[in-house]
């Protein structure tokens, strides 16, 4: 399972992309004071999380743009475009004037930059998954897909560590005055990775002859998670988005818009919002909150996710994810209760436990997403379904968790986990019930209902 230069650059780009995007979450309490009108700390933090969530509303848009480009013109170009779209607004955020200097204009500029970040990351993660796994043998998709999750986690972890270091070495006055700008200015590094991919990465376009202006016979000979047999039809295929909404893809779209919800909500609550929760919201705060969060994220979630992705290449991927969904929904609320006592060691082990249990779900998910669609719509449809799921589940999860604390107490955010676990489990049930053949694992499965019944359901 050696990695070529394209895989290395794709994984590196994913690290820096998620470093840029996650910075806002780890500095949300400072951003609340710098870019919003003077108010109570809790009120400003809520507004900061509104802007944080607003970026997720743009993710389906970015996913469709990047997915269309990748399915029509090639995977490399789509990935490079998404990276440039992240580098520019992240660097710009580090240069923005404060509310104290220019008033509401600073808030508006912050919103614009964050929306552009949302467009970028909406296309980047699916592009990274497809760019990485399609070059590998299908029996290794779970492992290489999990590397994308690992790279995302490392990027978020770096943002966490940068936040922890700056909060440790700078005074509050220095941090609020200029210290918070340093990590955002460094976000321009992803632009350099994009240049390297453009220069040294080979373009890969599996659909070069598919989207033509002539009518032709379309044969889907690559089994997918929700395929019901080989499709042989004759029609004019000119637009990836139109292809994504064809009748044979609707079940896959529905499943892909449900399944990632748990992974998104879990990650943003457990390893982005949790640092601010332990440091700022809990009273008394958890000592070393940001360092606890960093260690739990890396050792409890990132590394286990790679292991679970590799294991899913050898065992049934969907079954593993179902176990992970049930476990996350049952265990995580208890762990939030443990963290609410503000004790350092129990808080670490509780957060670590959430990470390990949820890795059963998160590790295999990228490969599952890639397997769900045929190559000619894989990036467009996968981006659309995935980003709809993340838009609904993740963007406003920190805001919802904060509001639940203020309204019902510090244990209330635990209710987020079982809610999204149920939705993701339903998506997995649909996937498993109607799967005839898992192309990545090479194992045939029984179809639960016949073709006519599937058609009536759609």
mmCIF file with all atom_site columns, N, CA, C and O in Angstrom, residues 238-287:
data_model
loop_
_atom_site.group_PDB
_atom_site.id
_atom_site.type_symbol
_atom_site.label_atom_id
_atom_site.label_alt_id
_atom_site.label_comp_id
_atom_site.label_asym_id
_atom_site.label_entity_id
_atom_site.label_seq_id
_atom_site.pdbx_PDB_ins_code
_atom_site.Cartn_x
_atom_site.Cartn_y
_atom_site.Cartn_z
_atom_site.occupancy
_atom_site.B_iso_or_equiv
_atom_site.pdbx_formal_charge
_atom_site.auth_seq_id
_atom_site.auth_comp_id
_atom_site.auth_asym_id
_atom_site.auth_atom_id
_atom_site.pdbx_PDB_model_num
ATOM 1   N N  . UNK A 1 238 ? -24.277 14.915 -20.592 1.00 0.00 ? 238 UNK A N  1
ATOM 2   C CA . UNK A 1 238 ? -23.548 16.166 -20.783 1.00 0.00 ? 238 UNK A CA 1
ATOM 3   C C  . UNK A 1 238 ? -23.270 16.914 -19.490 1.00 0.00 ? 238 UNK A C  1
ATOM 4   O O  . UNK A 1 238 ? -22.458 17.827 -19.488 1.00 0.00 ? 238 UNK A O  1
ATOM 5   N N  . UNK A 1 239 ? -23.918 16.550 -18.401 1.00 0.00 ? 239 UNK A N  1
ATOM 6   C CA . UNK A 1 239 ? -23.822 17.370 -17.196 1.00 0.00 ? 239 UNK A CA 1
ATOM 7   C C  . UNK A 1 239 ? -23.795 16.469 -15.966 1.00 0.00 ? 239 UNK A C  1
ATOM 8   O O  . UNK A 1 239 ? -24.760 15.755 -15.702 1.00 0.00 ? 239 UNK A O  1
ATOM 9   N N  . UNK A 1 240 ? -22.713 16.507 -15.159 1.00 0.00 ? 240 UNK A N  1
ATOM 10  C CA . UNK A 1 240 ? -22.624 15.624 -13.990 1.00 0.00 ? 240 UNK A CA 1
ATOM 11  C C  . UNK A 1 240 ? -23.742 15.825 -12.982 1.00 0.00 ? 240 UNK A C  1
ATOM 12  O O  . UNK A 1 240 ? -24.199 14.856 -12.371 1.00 0.00 ? 240 UNK A O  1
ATOM 13  N N  . UNK A 1 241 ? -24.189 17.070 -12.779 1.00 0.00 ? 241 UNK A N  1
ATOM 14  C CA . UNK A 1 241 ? -25.247 17.307 -11.805 1.00 0.00 ? 241 UNK A CA 1
ATOM 15  C C  . UNK A 1 241 ? -26.551 16.674 -12.264 1.00 0.00 ? 241 UNK A C  1
ATOM 16  O O  . UNK A 1 241 ? -27.279 16.071 -11.471 1.00 0.00 ? 241 UNK A O  1
ATOM 17  N N  . UNK A 1 242 ? -26.852 16.773 -13.558 1.00 0.00 ? 242 UNK A N  1
ATOM 18  C CA . UNK A 1 242 ? -28.058 16.132 -14.092 1.00 0.00 ? 242 UNK A CA 1
ATOM 19  C C  . UNK A 1 242 ? -27.954 14.615 -13.956 1.00 0.00 ? 242 UNK A C  1
ATOM 20  O O  . UNK A 1 242 ? -28.926 13.938 -13.605 1.00 0.00 ? 242 UNK A O  1
ATOM 21  N N  . UNK A 1 243 ? -26.769 14.075 -14.207 1.00 0.00 ? 243 UNK A N  1
ATOM 22  C CA . UNK A 1 243 ? -26.565 12.641 -14.059 1.00 0.00 ? 243 UNK A CA 1
ATOM 23  C C  . UNK A 1 243 ? -26.775 12.195 -12.610 1.00 0.00 ? 243 UNK A C  1
ATOM 24  O O  . UNK A 1 243 ? -27.289 11.112 -12.341 1.00 0.00 ? 243 UNK A O  1
ATOM 25  N N  . UNK A 1 244 ? -26.378 13.043 -11.668 1.00 0.00 ? 244 UNK A N  1
ATOM 26  C CA . UNK A 1 244 ? -26.485 12.687 -10.249 1.00 0.00 ? 244 UNK A CA 1
ATOM 27  C C  . UNK A 1 244 ? -27.928 12.491 -9.815  1.00 0.00 ? 244 UNK A C  1
ATOM 28  O O  . UNK A 1 244 ? -28.207 11.719 -8.884  1.00 0.00 ? 244 UNK A O  1
ATOM 29  N N  . UNK A 1 245 ? -28.841 13.192 -10.462 1.00 0.00 ? 245 UNK A N  1
ATOM 30  C CA . UNK A 1 245 ? -30.246 13.114 -10.073 1.00 0.00 ? 245 UNK A CA 1
ATOM 31  C C  . UNK A 1 245 ? -31.042 12.128 -10.912 1.00 0.00 ? 245 UNK A C  1
ATOM 32  O O  . UNK A 1 245 ? -32.276 12.118 -10.842 1.00 0.00 ? 245 UNK A O  1
ATOM 33  N N  . UNK A 1 246 ? -30.357 11.318 -11.666 1.00 0.00 ? 246 UNK A N  1
ATOM 34  C CA . UNK A 1 246 ? -31.084 10.273 -12.383 1.00 0.00 ? 246 UNK A CA 1
ATOM 35  C C  . UNK A 1 246 ? -31.678 9.285  -11.379 1.00 0.00 ? 246 UNK A C  1
ATOM 36  O O  . UNK A 1 246 ? -31.174 9.099  -10.291 1.00 0.00 ? 246 UNK A O  1
ATOM 37  N N  . UNK A 1 247 ? -32.735 8.623  -11.808 1.00 0.00 ? 247 UNK A N  1
ATOM 38  C CA . UNK A 1 247 ? -33.526 7.785  -10.908 1.00 0.00 ? 247 UNK A CA 1
ATOM 39  C C  . UNK A 1 247 ? -32.687 6.718  -10.214 1.00 0.00 ? 247 UNK A C  1
ATOM 40  O O  . UNK A 1 247 ? -32.880 6.438  -9.031  1.00 0.00 ? 247 UNK A O  1
ATOM 41  N N  . UNK A 1 248 ? -31.707 6.172  -10.934 1.00 0.00 ? 248 UNK A N  1
ATOM 42  C CA . UNK A 1 248 ? -30.918 5.084  -10.354 1.00 0.00 ? 248 UNK A CA 1
ATOM 43  C C  . UNK A 1 248 ? -29.975 5.572  -9.259  1.00 0.00 ? 248 UNK A C  1
ATOM 44  O O  . UNK A 1 248 ? -29.399 4.756  -8.523  1.00 0.00 ? 248 UNK A O  1
ATOM 45  N N  . UNK A 1 249 ? -29.775 6.882  -9.138  1.00 0.00 ? 249 UNK A N  1
ATOM 46  C CA . UNK A 1 249 ? -28.870 7.418  -8.119  1.00 0.00 ? 249 UNK A CA 1
ATOM 47  C C  . UNK A 1 249 ? -29.585 7.980  -6.888  1.00 0.00 ? 249 UNK A C  1
ATOM 48  O O  . UNK A 1 249 ? -28.933 8.373  -5.916  1.00 0.00 ? 249 UNK A O  1
ATOM 49  N N  . UNK A 1 250 ? -30.917 8.029  -6.915  1.00 0.00 ? 250 UNK A N  1
ATOM 50  C CA . UNK A 1 250 ? -31.637 8.725  -5.847  1.00 0.00 ? 250 UNK A CA 1
ATOM 51  C C  . UNK A 1 250 ? -31.482 8.042  -4.494  1.00 0.00 ? 250 UNK A C  1
ATOM 52  O O  . UNK A 1 250 ? -31.339 8.704  -3.462  1.00 0.00 ? 250 UNK A O  1
ATOM 53  N N  . UNK A 1 251 ? -31.500 6.716  -4.465  1.00 0.00 ? 251 UNK A N  1
ATOM 54  C CA . UNK A 1 251 ? -31.321 6.020  -3.191  1.00 0.00 ? 251 UNK A CA 1
ATOM 55  C C  . UNK A 1 251 ? -29.951 6.315  -2.600  1.00 0.00 ? 251 UNK A C  1
ATOM 56  O O  . UNK A 1 251 ? -29.797 6.513  -1.391  1.00 0.00 ? 251 UNK A O  1
ATOM 57  N N  . UNK A 1 252 ? -28.943 6.356  -3.475  1.00 0.00 ? 252 UNK A N  1
ATOM 58  C CA . UNK A 1 252 ? -27.593 6.662  -3.012  1.00 0.00 ? 252 UNK A CA 1
ATOM 59  C C  . UNK A 1 252 ? -27.509 8.080  -2.474  1.00 0.00 ? 252 UNK A C  1
ATOM 60  O O  . UNK A 1 252 ? -26.854 8.337  -1.461  1.00 0.00 ? 252 UNK A O  1
ATOM 61  N N  . UNK A 1 253 ? -28.161 9.025  -3.144  1.00 0.00 ? 253 UNK A N  1
ATOM 62  C CA . UNK A 1 253 ? -28.162 10.410 -2.674  1.00 0.00 ? 253 UNK A CA 1
ATOM 63  C C  . UNK A 1 253 ? -28.815 10.528 -1.305  1.00 0.00 ? 253 UNK A C  1
ATOM 64  O O  . UNK A 1 253 ? -28.323 11.236 -0.416  1.00 0.00 ? 253 UNK A O  1
ATOM 65  N N  . UNK A 1 254 ? -29.931 9.832  -1.128  1.00 0.00 ? 254 UNK A N  1
ATOM 66  C CA . UNK A 1 254 ? -30.624 9.884  0.164   1.00 0.00 ? 254 UNK A CA 1
ATOM 67  C C  . UNK A 1 254 ? -29.736 9.317  1.261   1.00 0.00 ? 254 UNK A C  1
ATOM 68  O O  . UNK A 1 254 ? -29.591 9.910  2.338   1.00 0.00 ? 254 UNK A O  1
ATOM 69  N N  . UNK A 1 255 ? -29.127 8.175  0.994   1.00 0.00 ? 255 UNK A N  1
ATOM 70  C CA . UNK A 1 255 ? -28.253 7.564  1.996   1.00 0.00 ? 255 UNK A CA 1
ATOM 71  C C  . UNK A 1 255 ? -27.061 8.456  2.308   1.00 0.00 ? 255 UNK A C  1
ATOM 72  O O  . UNK A 1 255 ? -26.684 8.639  3.472   1.00 0.00 ? 255 UNK A O  1
ATOM 73  N N  . UNK A 1 256 ? -26.449 9.056  1.263   1.00 0.00 ? 256 UNK A N  1
ATOM 74  C CA . UNK A 1 256 ? -25.263 9.882  1.474   1.00 0.00 ? 256 UNK A CA 1
ATOM 75  C C  . UNK A 1 256 ? -25.588 11.201 2.168   1.00 0.00 ? 256 UNK A C  1
ATOM 76  O O  . UNK A 1 256 ? -24.691 11.855 2.707   1.00 0.00 ? 256 UNK A O  1
ATOM 77  N N  . UNK A 1 257 ? -26.861 11.599 2.164   1.00 0.00 ? 257 UNK A N  1
ATOM 78  C CA . UNK A 1 257 ? -27.266 12.807 2.878   1.00 0.00 ? 257 UNK A CA 1
ATOM 79  C C  . UNK A 1 257 ? -27.644 12.517 4.329   1.00 0.00 ? 257 UNK A C  1
ATOM 80  O O  . UNK A 1 257 ? -27.864 13.447 5.104   1.00 0.00 ? 257 UNK A O  1
ATOM 81  N N  . UNK A 1 258 ? -27.720 11.246 4.694   1.00 0.00 ? 258 UNK A N  1
ATOM 82  C CA . UNK A 1 258 ? -28.038 10.863 6.071   1.00 0.00 ? 258 UNK A CA 1
ATOM 83  C C  . UNK A 1 258 ? -26.828 10.328 6.829   1.00 0.00 ? 258 UNK A C  1
ATOM 84  O O  . UNK A 1 258 ? -26.560 10.713 7.965   1.00 0.00 ? 258 UNK A O  1
ATOM 85  N N  . UNK A 1 259 ? -26.080 9.441  6.183   1.00 0.00 ? 259 UNK A N  1
ATOM 86  C CA . UNK A 1 259 ? -25.010 8.722  6.880   1.00 0.00 ? 259 UNK A CA 1
ATOM 87  C C  . UNK A 1 259 ? -23.952 9.638  7.486   1.00 0.00 ? 259 UNK A C  1
ATOM 88  O O  . UNK A 1 259 ? -23.563 9.472  8.652   1.00 0.00 ? 259 UNK A O  1
ATOM 89  N N  . UNK A 1 260 ? -23.424 10.651 6.765   1.00 0.00 ? 260 UNK A N  1
ATOM 90  C CA . UNK A 1 260 ? -22.339 11.456 7.348   1.00 0.00 ? 260 UNK A CA 1
ATOM 91  C C  . UNK A 1 260 ? -22.767 12.380 8.488   1.00 0.00 ? 260 UNK A C  1
ATOM 92  O O  . UNK A 1 260 ? -21.903 13.021 9.100   1.00 0.00 ? 260 UNK A O  1
ATOM 93  N N  . UNK A 1 261 ? -24.064 12.469 8.784   1.00 0.00 ? 261 UNK A N  1
ATOM 94  C CA . UNK A 1 261 ? -24.519 13.400 9.819   1.00 0.00 ? 261 UNK A CA 1
ATOM 95  C C  . UNK A 1 261 ? -23.865 13.130 11.170  1.00 0.00 ? 261 UNK A C  1
ATOM 96  O O  . UNK A 1 261 ? -23.433 14.054 11.865  1.00 0.00 ? 261 UNK A O  1
ATOM 97  N N  . UNK A 1 262 ? -23.786 11.875 11.551  1.00 0.00 ? 262 UNK A N  1
ATOM 98  C CA . UNK A 1 262 ? -23.213 11.550 12.853  1.00 0.00 ? 262 UNK A CA 1
ATOM 99  C C  . UNK A 1 262 ? -21.732 11.898 12.905  1.00 0.00 ? 262 UNK A C  1
ATOM 100 O O  . UNK A 1 262 ? -21.254 12.452 13.889  1.00 0.00 ? 262 UNK A O  1
ATOM 101 N N  . UNK A 1 263 ? -21.002 11.564 11.839  1.00 0.00 ? 263 UNK A N  1
ATOM 102 C CA . UNK A 1 263 ? -19.568 11.861 11.813  1.00 0.00 ? 263 UNK A CA 1
ATOM 103 C C  . UNK A 1 263 ? -19.321 13.355 11.954  1.00 0.00 ? 263 UNK A C  1
ATOM 104 O O  . UNK A 1 263 ? -18.429 13.787 12.697  1.00 0.00 ? 263 UNK A O  1
ATOM 105 N N  . UNK A 1 264 ? -20.115 14.162 11.267  1.00 0.00 ? 264 UNK A N  1
ATOM 106 C CA . UNK A 1 264 ? -19.933 15.607 11.331  1.00 0.00 ? 264 UNK A CA 1
ATOM 107 C C  . UNK A 1 264 ? -20.283 16.192 12.680  1.00 0.00 ? 264 UNK A C  1
ATOM 108 O O  . UNK A 1 264 ? -19.503 16.933 13.290  1.00 0.00 ? 264 UNK A O  1
ATOM 109 N N  . UNK A 1 265 ? -21.480 15.878 13.178  1.00 0.00 ? 265 UNK A N  1
ATOM 110 C CA . UNK A 1 265 ? -21.911 16.420 14.469  1.00 0.00 ? 265 UNK A CA 1
ATOM 111 C C  . UNK A 1 265 ? -20.992 15.955 15.586  1.00 0.00 ? 265 UNK A C  1
ATOM 112 O O  . UNK A 1 265 ? -20.607 16.736 16.467  1.00 0.00 ? 265 UNK A O  1
ATOM 113 N N  . UNK A 1 266 ? -20.626 14.677 15.555  1.00 0.00 ? 266 UNK A N  1
ATOM 114 C CA . UNK A 1 266 ? -19.750 14.145 16.591  1.00 0.00 ? 266 UNK A CA 1
ATOM 115 C C  . UNK A 1 266 ? -18.411 14.870 16.616  1.00 0.00 ? 266 UNK A C  1
ATOM 116 O O  . UNK A 1 266 ? -17.928 15.269 17.685  1.00 0.00 ? 266 UNK A O  1
ATOM 117 N N  . UNK A 1 267 ? -17.812 15.066 15.447  1.00 0.00 ? 267 UNK A N  1
ATOM 118 C CA . UNK A 1 267 ? -16.480 15.667 15.429  1.00 0.00 ? 267 UNK A CA 1
ATOM 119 C C  . UNK A 1 267 ? -16.505 17.123 15.890  1.00 0.00 ? 267 UNK A C  1
ATOM 120 O O  . UNK A 1 267 ? -15.654 17.545 16.680  1.00 0.00 ? 267 UNK A O  1
ATOM 121 N N  . UNK A 1 268 ? -17.460 17.891 15.409  1.00 0.00 ? 268 UNK A N  1
ATOM 122 C CA . UNK A 1 268 ? -17.471 19.313 15.740  1.00 0.00 ? 268 UNK A CA 1
ATOM 123 C C  . UNK A 1 268 ? -17.881 19.577 17.181  1.00 0.00 ? 268 UNK A C  1
ATOM 124 O O  . UNK A 1 268 ? -17.458 20.572 17.774  1.00 0.00 ? 268 UNK A O  1
ATOM 125 N N  . UNK A 1 269 ? -18.687 18.686 17.748  1.00 0.00 ? 269 UNK A N  1
ATOM 126 C CA . UNK A 1 269 ? -19.013 18.831 19.164  1.00 0.00 ? 269 UNK A CA 1
ATOM 127 C C  . UNK A 1 269 ? -17.889 18.281 20.034  1.00 0.00 ? 269 UNK A C  1
ATOM 128 O O  . UNK A 1 269 ? -17.464 18.923 21.001  1.00 0.00 ? 269 UNK A O  1
ATOM 129 N N  . UNK A 1 270 ? -17.362 17.121 19.674  1.00 0.00 ? 270 UNK A N  1
ATOM 130 C CA . UNK A 1 270 ? -16.428 16.406 20.545  1.00 0.00 ? 270 UNK A CA 1
ATOM 131 C C  . UNK A 1 270 ? -15.013 16.948 20.511  1.00 0.00 ? 270 UNK A C  1
ATOM 132 O O  . UNK A 1 270 ? -14.301 16.877 21.522  1.00 0.00 ? 270 UNK A O  1
ATOM 133 N N  . UNK A 1 271 ? -14.570 17.503 19.356  1.00 0.00 ? 271 UNK A N  1
ATOM 134 C CA . UNK A 1 271 ? -13.162 17.857 19.239  1.00 0.00 ? 271 UNK A CA 1
ATOM 135 C C  . UNK A 1 271 ? -12.894 19.271 18.741  1.00 0.00 ? 271 UNK A C  1
ATOM 136 O O  . UNK A 1 271 ? -11.733 19.650 18.584  1.00 0.00 ? 271 UNK A O  1
ATOM 137 N N  . UNK A 1 272 ? -13.929 20.048 18.467  1.00 0.00 ? 272 UNK A N  1
ATOM 138 C CA . UNK A 1 272 ? -13.753 21.466 18.144  1.00 0.00 ? 272 UNK A CA 1
ATOM 139 C C  . UNK A 1 272 ? -14.411 22.313 19.225  1.00 0.00 ? 272 UNK A C  1
ATOM 140 O O  . UNK A 1 272 ? -13.759 23.087 19.919  1.00 0.00 ? 272 UNK A O  1
ATOM 141 N N  . UNK A 1 273 ? -15.719 22.127 19.405  1.00 0.00 ? 273 UNK A N  1
ATOM 142 C CA . UNK A 1 273 ? -16.437 22.878 20.438  1.00 0.00 ? 273 UNK A CA 1
ATOM 143 C C  . UNK A 1 273 ? -15.995 22.476 21.836  1.00 0.00 ? 273 UNK A C  1
ATOM 144 O O  . UNK A 1 273 ? -15.957 23.303 22.749  1.00 0.00 ? 273 UNK A O  1
ATOM 145 N N  . UNK A 1 274 ? -15.606 21.236 22.027  1.00 0.00 ? 274 UNK A N  1
ATOM 146 C CA . UNK A 1 274 ? -15.313 20.716 23.362  1.00 0.00 ? 274 UNK A CA 1
ATOM 147 C C  . UNK A 1 274 ? -14.187 21.486 24.050  1.00 0.00 ? 274 UNK A C  1
ATOM 148 O O  . UNK A 1 274 ? -14.202 21.676 25.275  1.00 0.00 ? 274 UNK A O  1
ATOM 149 N N  . UNK A 1 275 ? -13.191 21.940 23.280  1.00 0.00 ? 275 UNK A N  1
ATOM 150 C CA . UNK A 1 275 ? -12.082 22.690 23.878  1.00 0.00 ? 275 UNK A CA 1
ATOM 151 C C  . UNK A 1 275 ? -12.584 23.980 24.504  1.00 0.00 ? 275 UNK A C  1
ATOM 152 O O  . UNK A 1 275 ? -12.209 24.338 25.635  1.00 0.00 ? 275 UNK A O  1
ATOM 153 N N  . UNK A 1 276 ? -13.445 24.704 23.782  1.00 0.00 ? 276 UNK A N  1
ATOM 154 C CA . UNK A 1 276 ? -14.006 25.949 24.311  1.00 0.00 ? 276 UNK A CA 1
ATOM 155 C C  . UNK A 1 276 ? -14.972 25.648 25.452  1.00 0.00 ? 276 UNK A C  1
ATOM 156 O O  . UNK A 1 276 ? -15.038 26.383 26.444  1.00 0.00 ? 276 UNK A O  1
ATOM 157 N N  . UNK A 1 277 ? -15.717 24.557 25.342  1.00 0.00 ? 277 UNK A N  1
ATOM 158 C CA . UNK A 1 277 ? -16.633 24.135 26.397  1.00 0.00 ? 277 UNK A CA 1
ATOM 159 C C  . UNK A 1 277 ? -15.889 23.927 27.714  1.00 0.00 ? 277 UNK A C  1
ATOM 160 O O  . UNK A 1 277 ? -16.283 24.441 28.766  1.00 0.00 ? 277 UNK A O  1
ATOM 161 N N  . UNK A 1 278 ? -14.781 23.194 27.660  1.00 0.00 ? 278 UNK A N  1
ATOM 162 C CA . UNK A 1 278 ? -14.025 22.897 28.878  1.00 0.00 ? 278 UNK A CA 1
ATOM 163 C C  . UNK A 1 278 ? -13.284 24.122 29.406  1.00 0.00 ? 278 UNK A C  1
ATOM 164 O O  . UNK A 1 278 ? -13.121 24.279 30.614  1.00 0.00 ? 278 UNK A O  1
ATOM 165 N N  . UNK A 1 279 ? -12.835 25.002 28.509  1.00 0.00 ? 279 UNK A N  1
ATOM 166 C CA . UNK A 1 279 ? -12.018 26.143 28.921  1.00 0.00 ? 279 UNK A CA 1
ATOM 167 C C  . UNK A 1 279 ? -12.852 27.354 29.324  1.00 0.00 ? 279 UNK A C  1
ATOM 168 O O  . UNK A 1 279 ? -12.518 28.067 30.268  1.00 0.00 ? 279 UNK A O  1
ATOM 169 N N  . UNK A 1 280 ? -13.945 27.605 28.580  1.00 0.00 ? 280 UNK A N  1
ATOM 170 C CA . UNK A 1 280 ? -14.677 28.861 28.735  1.00 0.00 ? 280 UNK A CA 1
ATOM 171 C C  . UNK A 1 280 ? -16.073 28.694 29.326  1.00 0.00 ? 280 UNK A C  1
ATOM 172 O O  . UNK A 1 280 ? -16.519 29.527 30.130  1.00 0.00 ? 280 UNK A O  1
ATOM 173 N N  . UNK A 1 281 ? -16.775 27.636 28.936  1.00 0.00 ? 281 UNK A N  1
ATOM 174 C CA . UNK A 1 281 ? -18.182 27.508 29.316  1.00 0.00 ? 281 UNK A CA 1
ATOM 175 C C  . UNK A 1 281 ? -18.344 26.844 30.681  1.00 0.00 ? 281 UNK A C  1
ATOM 176 O O  . UNK A 1 281 ? -19.173 27.283 31.491  1.00 0.00 ? 281 UNK A O  1
ATOM 177 N N  . UNK A 1 282 ? -17.585 25.783 30.944  1.00 0.00 ? 282 UNK A N  1
ATOM 178 C CA . UNK A 1 282 ? -17.703 25.111 32.239  1.00 0.00 ? 282 UNK A CA 1
ATOM 179 C C  . UNK A 1 282 ? -17.192 25.999 33.374  1.00 0.00 ? 282 UNK A C  1
ATOM 180 O O  . UNK A 1 282 ? -16.230 26.744 33.212  1.00 0.00 ? 282 UNK A O  1
ATOM 181 N N  . UNK A 1 283 ? -17.829 25.907 34.486  1.00 0.00 ? 283 UNK A N  1
ATOM 182 C CA . UNK A 1 283 ? -17.403 26.656 35.678  1.00 0.00 ? 283 UNK A CA 1
ATOM 183 C C  . UNK A 1 283 ? -17.392 25.703 36.873  1.00 0.00 ? 283 UNK A C  1
ATOM 184 O O  . UNK A 1 283 ? -18.447 25.246 37.315  1.00 0.00 ? 283 UNK A O  1
ATOM 185 N N  . UNK A 1 284 ? -16.205 25.369 37.409  1.00 0.00 ? 284 UNK A N  1
ATOM 186 C CA . UNK A 1 284 ? -14.882 25.857 37.000  1.00 0.00 ? 284 UNK A CA 1
ATOM 187 C C  . UNK A 1 284 ? -14.428 25.205 35.711  1.00 0.00 ? 284 UNK A C  1
ATOM 188 O O  . UNK A 1 284 ? -14.905 24.126 35.344  1.00 0.00 ? 284 UNK A O  1
ATOM 189 N N  . UNK A 1 285 ? -13.475 25.848 34.986  1.00 0.00 ? 285 UNK A N  1
ATOM 190 C CA . UNK A 1 285 ? -12.966 25.255 33.742  1.00 0.00 ? 285 UNK A CA 1
ATOM 191 C C  . UNK A 1 285 ? -12.105 24.032 34.013  1.00 0.00 ? 285 UNK A C  1
ATOM 192 O O  . UNK A 1 285 ? -11.610 23.831 35.118  1.00 0.00 ? 285 UNK A O  1
ATOM 193 N N  . UNK A 1 286 ? -11.938 23.226 32.983  1.00 0.00 ? 286 UNK A N  1
ATOM 194 C CA . UNK A 1 286 ? -11.059 22.061 33.058  1.00 0.00 ? 286 UNK A CA 1
ATOM 195 C C  . UNK A 1 286 ? -9.624  22.533 32.825  1.00 0.00 ? 286 UNK A C  1
ATOM 196 O O  . UNK A 1 286 ? -9.335  23.177 31.815  1.00 0.00 ? 286 UNK A O  1
ATOM 197 N N  . UNK A 1 287 ? -8.720  22.236 33.722  1.00 0.00 ? 287 UNK A N  1
ATOM 198 C CA . UNK A 1 287 ? -7.331  22.655 33.573  1.00 0.00 ? 287 UNK A CA 1
ATOM 199 C C  . UNK A 1 287 ? -6.687  21.953 32.378  1.00 0.00 ? 287 UNK A C  1
ATOM 200 O O  . UNK A 1 287 ? -6.818  20.755 32.206  1.00 0.00 ? 287 UNK A O  1
#
